[in-house]
Amino acid sequence: MTKMKDLHAEWMKDADYRKEYDALEEEFALAHAMIKARADAGLTQEELAERMETSQSAIARLESGRMKPSARTLERFARATGTHLRITFEPAAAAPSAYR
């Protein structure tokens, strides 16, 4: 049986795959941070959902990285997990020429 990490390593050799995977890095990072905040708060998805007055499936979607939450949702998440939300802007490696 082929392991997922082995498949991923093989796929990363493909330039198109790597480009698409790298494009998702920020979404993966946000999802990871949200999962960590919930776990550090000692909450299950269901408990967090109760605190945020939403459903467990909504929390699962947030943590999957498949959707981009609004700032309001992130603020509610922070309050529910006892954390502080901080959004920063960092220099990009290559800013689009239209914004220079």
CSV table of N, CA, C and O in Angstrom, one decimal:
chain,number,residue,atom,x,y,z
A,1,MET,N,0.8,-1.2,0.0
A,1,MET,CA,0.0,0.0,0.0
A,1,MET,C,0.9,1.2,0.0
A,1,MET,O,1.8,1.3,0.8
A,2,THR,N,0.6,2.2,-0.8
A,2,THR,CA,1.3,3.4,-0.9
A,2,THR,C,0.9,4.4,0.1
A,2,THR,O,-0.3,4.6,0.4
A,3,LYS,N,1.9,5.0,0.8
A,3,LYS,CA,1.6,6.0,1.8
A,3,LYS,C,1.3,7.3,1.2
A,3,LYS,O,2.0,7.7,0.2
A,4,MET,N,0.5,8.1,1.8
A,4,MET,CA,0.1,9.4,1.3
A,4,MET,C,1.4,10.3,1.3
A,4,MET,O,1.5,11.1,0.3
A,5,LYS,N,2.2,10.3,2.3
A,5,LYS,CA,3.4,11.1,2.3
A,5,LYS,C,4.3,10.8,1.1
A,5,LYS,O,5.0,11.7,0.5
A,6,ASP,N,4.4,9.5,0.7
A,6,ASP,CA,5.2,9.1,-0.5
A,6,ASP,C,4.6,9.6,-1.7
A,6,ASP,O,5.3,10.1,-2.6
A,7,LEU,N,3.2,9.6,-1.9
A,7,LEU,CA,2.6,10.1,-3.0
A,7,LEU,C,2.8,11.6,-3.1
A,7,LEU,O,3.1,12.1,-4.2
A,8,HIS,N,2.7,12.3,-2.0
A,8,HIS,CA,2.9,13.7,-2.0
A,8,HIS,C,4.3,14.1,-2.4
A,8,HIS,O,4.5,15.0,-3.2
A,9,ALA,N,5.3,13.4,-1.9
A,9,ALA,CA,6.7,13.6,-2.3
A,9,ALA,C,6.9,13.4,-3.8
A,9,ALA,O,7.6,14.2,-4.4
A,10,GLU,N,6.2,12.4,-4.3
A,10,GLU,CA,6.4,12.2,-5.8
A,10,GLU,C,5.7,13.3,-6.5
A,10,GLU,O,6.2,13.8,-7.5
A,11,TRP,N,4.5,13.7,-6.1
A,11,TRP,CA,3.7,14.7,-6.8
A,11,TRP,C,4.4,16.1,-6.7
A,11,TRP,O,4.3,16.9,-7.7
A,12,MET,N,5.2,16.3,-5.6
A,12,MET,CA,5.9,17.6,-5.5
A,12,MET,C,7.0,17.8,-6.5
A,12,MET,O,7.4,18.9,-6.8
A,13,LYS,N,7.3,16.7,-7.2
A,13,LYS,CA,8.3,16.8,-8.3
A,13,LYS,C,7.7,17.5,-9.5
A,13,LYS,O,8.5,18.0,-10.4
A,14,ASP,N,6.4,17.5,-9.6
A,14,ASP,CA,5.7,18.1,-10.8
A,14,ASP,C,5.5,19.6,-10.5
A,14,ASP,O,5.0,20.0,-9.5
A,15,ALA,N,6.0,20.4,-11.4
A,15,ALA,CA,6.0,21.8,-11.2
A,15,ALA,C,4.6,22.4,-11.1
A,15,ALA,O,4.4,23.3,-10.2
A,16,ASP,N,3.7,21.9,-11.8
A,16,ASP,CA,2.3,22.4,-11.7
A,16,ASP,C,1.7,22.1,-10.3
A,16,ASP,O,1.0,22.9,-9.7
A,17,TYR,N,1.9,20.8,-9.9
A,17,TYR,CA,1.4,20.4,-8.6
A,17,TYR,C,2.0,21.3,-7.5
A,17,TYR,O,1.3,21.8,-6.6
A,18,ARG,N,3.4,21.5,-7.6
A,18,ARG,CA,4.1,22.2,-6.5
A,18,ARG,C,3.5,23.7,-6.5
A,18,ARG,O,3.3,24.2,-5.4
A,19,LYS,N,3.3,24.3,-7.7
A,19,LYS,CA,2.8,25.6,-7.7
A,19,LYS,C,1.4,25.7,-7.0
A,19,LYS,O,1.2,26.7,-6.2
A,20,GLU,N,0.5,24.8,-7.3
A,20,GLU,CA,-0.8,24.8,-6.7
A,20,GLU,C,-0.7,24.6,-5.2
A,20,GLU,O,-1.4,25.2,-4.4
A,21,TYR,N,0.2,23.6,-4.8
A,21,TYR,CA,0.3,23.3,-3.4
A,21,TYR,C,0.9,24.5,-2.7
A,21,TYR,O,0.4,24.9,-1.6
A,22,ASP,N,1.9,25.2,-3.2
A,22,ASP,CA,2.5,26.4,-2.6
A,22,ASP,C,1.5,27.5,-2.5
A,22,ASP,O,1.5,28.3,-1.5
A,23,ALA,N,0.6,27.6,-3.4
A,23,ALA,CA,-0.5,28.7,-3.4
A,23,ALA,C,-1.4,28.5,-2.2
A,23,ALA,O,-2.0,29.5,-1.8
A,24,LEU,N,-1.5,27.3,-1.7
A,24,LEU,CA,-2.4,27.0,-0.6
A,24,LEU,C,-1.7,27.2,0.8
A,24,LEU,O,-2.3,27.0,1.8
A,25,GLU,N,-0.4,27.5,0.8
A,25,GLU,CA,0.3,27.6,2.0
A,25,GLU,C,-0.3,28.4,3.1
A,25,GLU,O,-0.4,28.0,4.2
A,26,GLU,N,-0.8,29.6,2.7
A,26,GLU,CA,-1.4,30.5,3.7
A,26,GLU,C,-2.7,30.0,4.3
A,26,GLU,O,-2.9,30.1,5.5
A,27,GLU,N,-3.5,29.3,3.4
A,27,GLU,CA,-4.7,28.7,3.9
A,27,GLU,C,-4.4,27.5,4.8
A,27,GLU,O,-5.1,27.4,5.9
A,28,PHE,N,-3.4,26.7,4.5
A,28,PHE,CA,-3.0,25.7,5.4
A,28,PHE,C,-2.5,26.2,6.7
A,28,PHE,O,-2.8,25.7,7.8
A,29,ALA,N,-1.7,27.3,6.7
A,29,ALA,CA,-1.2,27.9,7.9
A,29,ALA,C,-2.3,28.4,8.8
A,29,ALA,O,-2.3,28.2,10.0
A,30,LEU,N,-3.4,29.0,8.2
A,30,LEU,CA,-4.5,29.5,9.0
A,30,LEU,C,-5.3,28.4,9.6
A,30,LEU,O,-5.6,28.4,10.8
A,31,ALA,N,-5.5,27.3,8.8
A,31,ALA,CA,-6.2,26.2,9.3
A,31,ALA,C,-5.4,25.5,10.5
A,31,ALA,O,-6.0,25.2,11.5
A,32,HIS,N,-4.1,25.4,10.3
A,32,HIS,CA,-3.3,24.8,11.4
A,32,HIS,C,-3.4,25.7,12.6
A,32,HIS,O,-3.5,25.2,13.7
A,33,ALA,N,-3.3,27.0,12.5
A,33,ALA,CA,-3.3,27.9,13.6
A,33,ALA,C,-4.7,27.8,14.4
A,33,ALA,O,-4.7,27.8,15.6
A,34,MET,N,-5.8,27.6,13.6
A,34,MET,CA,-7.1,27.5,14.2
A,34,MET,C,-7.2,26.2,15.0
A,34,MET,O,-7.7,26.1,16.1
A,35,ILE,N,-6.7,25.1,14.4
A,35,ILE,CA,-6.8,23.8,15.0
A,35,ILE,C,-5.9,23.9,16.3
A,35,ILE,O,-6.4,23.4,17.4
A,36,LYS,N,-4.8,24.5,16.3
A,36,LYS,CA,-3.9,24.6,17.4
A,36,LYS,C,-4.6,25.4,18.5
A,36,LYS,O,-4.5,25.1,19.7
A,37,ALA,N,-5.2,26.5,18.2
A,37,ALA,CA,-5.8,27.4,19.2
A,37,ALA,C,-7.0,26.6,19.8
A,37,ALA,O,-7.1,26.7,21.1
A,38,ARG,N,-7.7,25.9,19.1
A,38,ARG,CA,-8.8,25.1,19.7
A,38,ARG,C,-8.3,24.0,20.6
A,38,ARG,O,-8.8,23.9,21.7
A,39,ALA,N,-7.3,23.3,20.1
A,39,ALA,CA,-6.7,22.3,20.9
A,39,ALA,C,-6.1,22.8,22.2
A,39,ALA,O,-6.2,22.3,23.3
A,40,ASP,N,-5.3,24.0,22.1
A,40,ASP,CA,-4.7,24.6,23.3
A,40,ASP,C,-5.8,25.0,24.3
A,40,ASP,O,-5.5,25.1,25.5
A,41,ALA,N,-7.0,25.4,23.8
A,41,ALA,CA,-8.1,25.8,24.7
A,41,ALA,C,-8.8,24.6,25.3
A,41,ALA,O,-9.6,24.7,26.1
A,42,GLY,N,-8.4,23.4,24.8
A,42,GLY,CA,-9.0,22.2,25.3
A,42,GLY,C,-10.4,21.9,24.9
A,42,GLY,O,-11.2,21.3,25.6
A,43,LEU,N,-10.7,22.4,23.7
A,43,LEU,CA,-12.1,22.3,23.2
A,43,LEU,C,-12.2,21.3,22.1
A,43,LEU,O,-11.3,21.2,21.2
A,44,THR,N,-13.3,20.6,22.0
A,44,THR,CA,-13.7,19.8,20.9
A,44,THR,C,-14.3,20.8,19.8
A,44,THR,O,-14.7,21.9,20.2
A,45,GLN,N,-14.5,20.3,18.6
A,45,GLN,CA,-15.1,21.1,17.6
A,45,GLN,C,-16.6,21.4,18.1
A,45,GLN,O,-17.1,22.5,17.9
A,46,GLU,N,-17.2,20.5,18.7
A,46,GLU,CA,-18.6,20.7,19.1
A,46,GLU,C,-18.6,21.7,20.2
A,46,GLU,O,-19.5,22.6,20.2
A,47,GLU,N,-17.7,21.7,21.2
A,47,GLU,CA,-17.7,22.7,22.3
A,47,GLU,C,-17.4,24.1,21.7
A,47,GLU,O,-18.0,25.1,22.1
A,48,LEU,N,-16.5,24.2,20.8
A,48,LEU,CA,-16.2,25.4,20.1
A,48,LEU,C,-17.4,26.0,19.4
A,48,LEU,O,-17.7,27.1,19.4
A,49,ALA,N,-18.1,25.1,18.7
A,49,ALA,CA,-19.3,25.5,17.9
A,49,ALA,C,-20.3,26.0,18.9
A,49,ALA,O,-21.0,27.1,18.6
A,50,GLU,N,-20.5,25.4,20.0
A,50,GLU,CA,-21.5,26.0,21.0
A,50,GLU,C,-21.1,27.4,21.4
A,50,GLU,O,-21.9,28.3,21.5
A,51,ARG,N,-19.8,27.6,21.7
A,51,ARG,CA,-19.3,28.9,22.1
A,51,ARG,C,-19.5,29.9,21.0
A,51,ARG,O,-19.8,31.1,21.3
A,52,MET,N,-19.4,29.5,19.8
A,52,MET,CA,-19.5,30.4,18.7
A,52,MET,C,-20.9,30.5,18.1
A,52,MET,O,-21.2,31.3,17.2
A,53,GLU,N,-21.8,29.7,18.7
A,53,GLU,CA,-23.2,29.7,18.3
A,53,GLU,C,-23.3,29.3,16.8
A,53,GLU,O,-24.0,30.0,16.0
A,54,THR,N,-22.7,28.2,16.5
A,54,THR,CA,-22.7,27.7,15.1
A,54,THR,C,-22.7,26.2,15.2
A,54,THR,O,-22.9,25.6,16.3
A,55,SER,N,-22.5,25.5,14.1
A,55,SER,CA,-22.5,24.0,14.1
A,55,SER,C,-21.1,23.4,14.1
A,55,SER,O,-20.2,24.1,13.7
A,56,GLN,N,-21.0,22.2,14.5
A,56,GLN,CA,-19.8,21.5,14.5
A,56,GLN,C,-19.3,21.4,13.1
A,56,GLN,O,-18.1,21.5,12.8
A,57,SER,N,-20.2,21.2,12.1
A,57,SER,CA,-19.7,21.1,10.7
A,57,SER,C,-19.2,22.4,10.2
A,57,SER,O,-18.2,22.4,9.4
A,58,ALA,N,-19.7,23.5,10.7
A,58,ALA,CA,-19.1,24.8,10.3
A,58,ALA,C,-17.6,24.9,10.8
A,58,ALA,O,-16.8,25.4,10.1
A,59,ILE,N,-17.4,24.4,12.0
A,59,ILE,CA,-16.1,24.5,12.6
A,59,ILE,C,-15.1,23.5,11.8
A,59,ILE,O,-14.0,23.9,11.5
A,60,ALA,N,-15.7,22.4,11.4
A,60,ALA,CA,-14.9,21.5,10.6
A,60,ALA,C,-14.5,22.1,9.3
A,60,ALA,O,-13.4,22.0,8.8
A,61,ARG,N,-15.4,22.8,8.6
A,61,ARG,CA,-15.1,23.5,7.4
A,61,ARG,C,-14.0,24.6,7.6
A,61,ARG,O,-13.1,24.8,6.8
A,62,LEU,N,-14.1,25.4,8.7
A,62,LEU,CA,-13.1,26.4,9.0
A,62,LEU,C,-11.7,25.7,9.2
A,62,LEU,O,-10.7,26.2,8.7
A,63,GLU,N,-11.7,24.6,9.9
A,63,GLU,CA,-10.4,23.9,10.1
A,63,GLU,C,-9.9,23.2,8.9
A,63,GLU,O,-8.7,22.8,8.9
A,64,SER,N,-10.7,23.0,7.9
A,64,SER,CA,-10.2,22.2,6.8
A,64,SER,C,-9.4,23.0,5.9
A,64,SER,O,-8.6,22.5,5.0
A,65,GLY,N,-9.5,24.3,6.0
A,65,GLY,CA,-8.7,25.2,5.1
A,65,GLY,C,-9.4,25.4,3.7
A,65,GLY,O,-8.8,26.0,2.8
A,66,ARG,N,-10.6,24.9,3.5
A,66,ARG,CA,-11.3,25.0,2.3
A,66,ARG,C,-12.0,26.3,2.1
A,66,ARG,O,-12.5,26.5,1.0
A,67,MET,N,-12.1,27.0,3.2
A,67,MET,CA,-12.9,28.3,3.1
A,67,MET,C,-12.1,29.4,3.8
A,67,MET,O,-11.3,29.1,4.7
A,68,LYS,N,-12.3,30.6,3.3
A,68,LYS,CA,-11.6,31.7,4.0
A,68,LYS,C,-12.6,32.4,4.9
A,68,LYS,O,-13.5,33.0,4.4
A,69,PRO,N,-12.3,32.4,6.2
A,69,PRO,CA,-13.3,33.0,7.1
A,69,PRO,C,-13.2,34.5,7.1
A,69,PRO,O,-12.1,35.1,6.8
A,70,SER,N,-14.3,35.2,7.4
A,70,SER,CA,-14.3,36.6,7.5
A,70,SER,C,-13.6,37.1,8.7
A,70,SER,O,-13.3,36.3,9.7
A,71,ALA,N,-13.2,38.3,8.8
A,71,ALA,CA,-12.6,38.9,10.0
A,71,ALA,C,-13.5,38.7,11.2
A,71,ALA,O,-13.1,38.5,12.3
A,72,ARG,N,-14.8,38.9,11.0
A,72,ARG,CA,-15.8,38.8,12.1
A,72,ARG,C,-15.8,37.3,12.6
A,72,ARG,O,-15.8,37.1,13.8
A,73,THR,N,-15.7,36.4,11.7
A,73,THR,CA,-15.7,35.0,12.2
A,73,THR,C,-14.4,34.7,12.9
A,73,THR,O,-14.4,34.0,14.0
A,74,LEU,N,-13.3,35.2,12.5
A,74,LEU,CA,-12.0,35.1,13.2
A,74,LEU,C,-12.0,35.7,14.6
A,74,LEU,O,-11.5,35.2,15.5
A,75,GLU,N,-12.7,36.8,14.7
A,75,GLU,CA,-12.8,37.5,16.0
A,75,GLU,C,-13.7,36.6,16.9
A,75,GLU,O,-13.3,36.5,18.1
A,76,ARG,N,-14.8,36.1,16.4
A,76,ARG,CA,-15.6,35.2,17.2
A,76,ARG,C,-14.8,33.9,17.7
A,76,ARG,O,-14.9,33.5,18.8
A,77,PHE,N,-14.0,33.4,16.7
A,77,PHE,CA,-13.2,32.3,17.0
A,77,PHE,C,-12.2,32.6,18.1
A,77,PHE,O,-12.0,31.8,19.1
A,78,ALA,N,-11.6,33.7,18.0
A,78,ALA,CA,-10.6,34.1,19.0
A,78,ALA,C,-11.2,34.3,20.4
A,78,ALA,O,-10.7,33.7,21.4
A,79,ARG,N,-12.4,34.9,20.5
A,79,ARG,CA,-13.1,35.0,21.8
A,79,ARG,C,-13.4,33.7,22.3
A,79,ARG,O,-13.2,33.4,23.5
A,80,ALA,N,-13.9,32.8,21.5
A,80,ALA,CA,-14.3,31.5,21.9
A,80,ALA,C,-13.2,30.6,22.4
A,80,ALA,O,-13.4,29.7,23.2
A,81,THR,N,-12.0,30.8,21.9
A,81,THR,CA,-10.8,30.0,22.3
A,81,THR,C,-10.0,30.8,23.3
A,81,THR,O,-8.9,30.2,23.7
A,82,GLY,N,-10.4,32.0,23.7
A,82,GLY,CA,-9.6,32.7,24.7
A,82,GLY,C,-8.3,33.2,24.2
A,82,GLY,O,-7.3,33.3,24.9
A,83,THR,N,-8.3,33.5,22.9
A,83,THR,CA,-7.0,34.0,22.2
A,83,THR,C,-7.3,35.4,21.7
A,83,THR,O,-8.4,35.9,21.8
A,84,HIS,N,-6.2,36.0,21.2
A,84,HIS,CA,-6.3,37.4,20.7
A,84,HIS,C,-6.0,37.3,19.2
A,84,HIS,O,-5.0,36.7,18.8
A,85,LEU,N,-6.8,37.9,18.4
A,85,LEU,CA,-6.6,37.9,16.9
A,85,LEU,C,-5.7,39.0,16.5
A,85,LEU,O,-5.9,40.2,16.9
A,86,ARG,N,-4.7,38.7,15.7
A,86,ARG,CA,-3.8,39.7,15.2
A,86,ARG,C,-3.6,39.4,13.7
A,86,ARG,O,-3.2,38.3,13.4
A,87,ILE,N,-3.9,40.4,12.9
A,87,ILE,CA,-3.7,40.2,11.5
A,87,ILE,C,-2.6,41.2,11.1
A,87,ILE,O,-2.6,42.3,11.4
A,88,THR,N,-1.6,40.6,10.3
A,88,THR,CA,-0.5,41.5,9.9
A,88,THR,C,-0.3,41.4,8.4
A,88,THR,O,-0.8,40.5,7.7
A,89,PHE,N,0.3,42.4,7.9
A,89,PHE,CA,0.7,42.5,6.5
A,89,PHE,C,2.2,42.4,6.4
A,89,PHE,O,2.9,43.2,7.1
A,90,GLU,N,2.7,41.5,5.6
A,90,GLU,CA,4.2,41.3,5.5
A,90,GLU,C,4.6,41.5,4.1
A,90,GLU,O,3.8,41.2,3.2
A,91,PRO,N,5.8,42.0,3.9
A,91,PRO,CA,6.2,42.2,2.5
A,91,PRO,C,6.2,40.9,1.7
A,91,PRO,O,6.5,39.8,2.2
A,92,ALA,N,5.7,41.0,0.5
A,92,ALA,CA,5.6,39.8,-0.4
A,92,ALA,C,7.0,39.7,-1.1
A,92,ALA,O,7.7,40.7,-1.3
A,93,ALA,N,7.3,38.5,-1.5
A,93,ALA,CA,8.6,38.3,-2.2
A,93,ALA,C,8.6,39.1,-3.5
A,93,ALA,O,9.6,39.7,-3.8
A,94,ALA,N,7.5,39.1,-4.2
A,94,ALA,CA,7.4,39.9,-5.4
A,94,ALA,C,6.0,40.5,-5.5
A,94,ALA,O,5.0,39.8,-5.9
A,95,ALA,N,5.8,41.7,-5.2
A,95,ALA,CA,4.5,42.4,-5.2
A,95,ALA,C,4.1,42.5,-6.6
A,95,ALA,O,4.9,42.8,-7.5
A,96,PRO,N,2.8,42.4,-6.9
A,96,PRO,CA,2.3,42.6,-8.3
A,96,PRO,C,2.6,44.0,-8.8
A,96,PRO,O,2.5,45.0,-8.0
A,97,SER,N,2.9,44.1,-10.0
A,97,SER,CA,3.4,45.4,-10.5
A,97,SER,C,2.2,46.4,-10.5
A,97,SER,O,2.5,47.6,-10.4
A,98,ALA,N,1.0,46.0,-10.5
A,98,ALA,CA,-0.1,47.0,-10.4
A,98,ALA,C,-0.2,47.7,-9.1
A,98,ALA,O,-0.8,48.7,-9.0
A,99,TYR,N,0.4,47.2,-8.1
A,99,TYR,CA,0.3,47.7,-6.7
A,99,TYR,C,1.6,48.5,-6.3
A,99,TYR,O,1.8,48.9,-5.2
A,100,ARG,N,2.6,48.6,-7.2
A,100,ARG,CA,3.8,49.2,-6.9
A,100,ARG,C,3.7,50.7,-7.0
A,100,ARG,O,3.1,51.3,-7.8
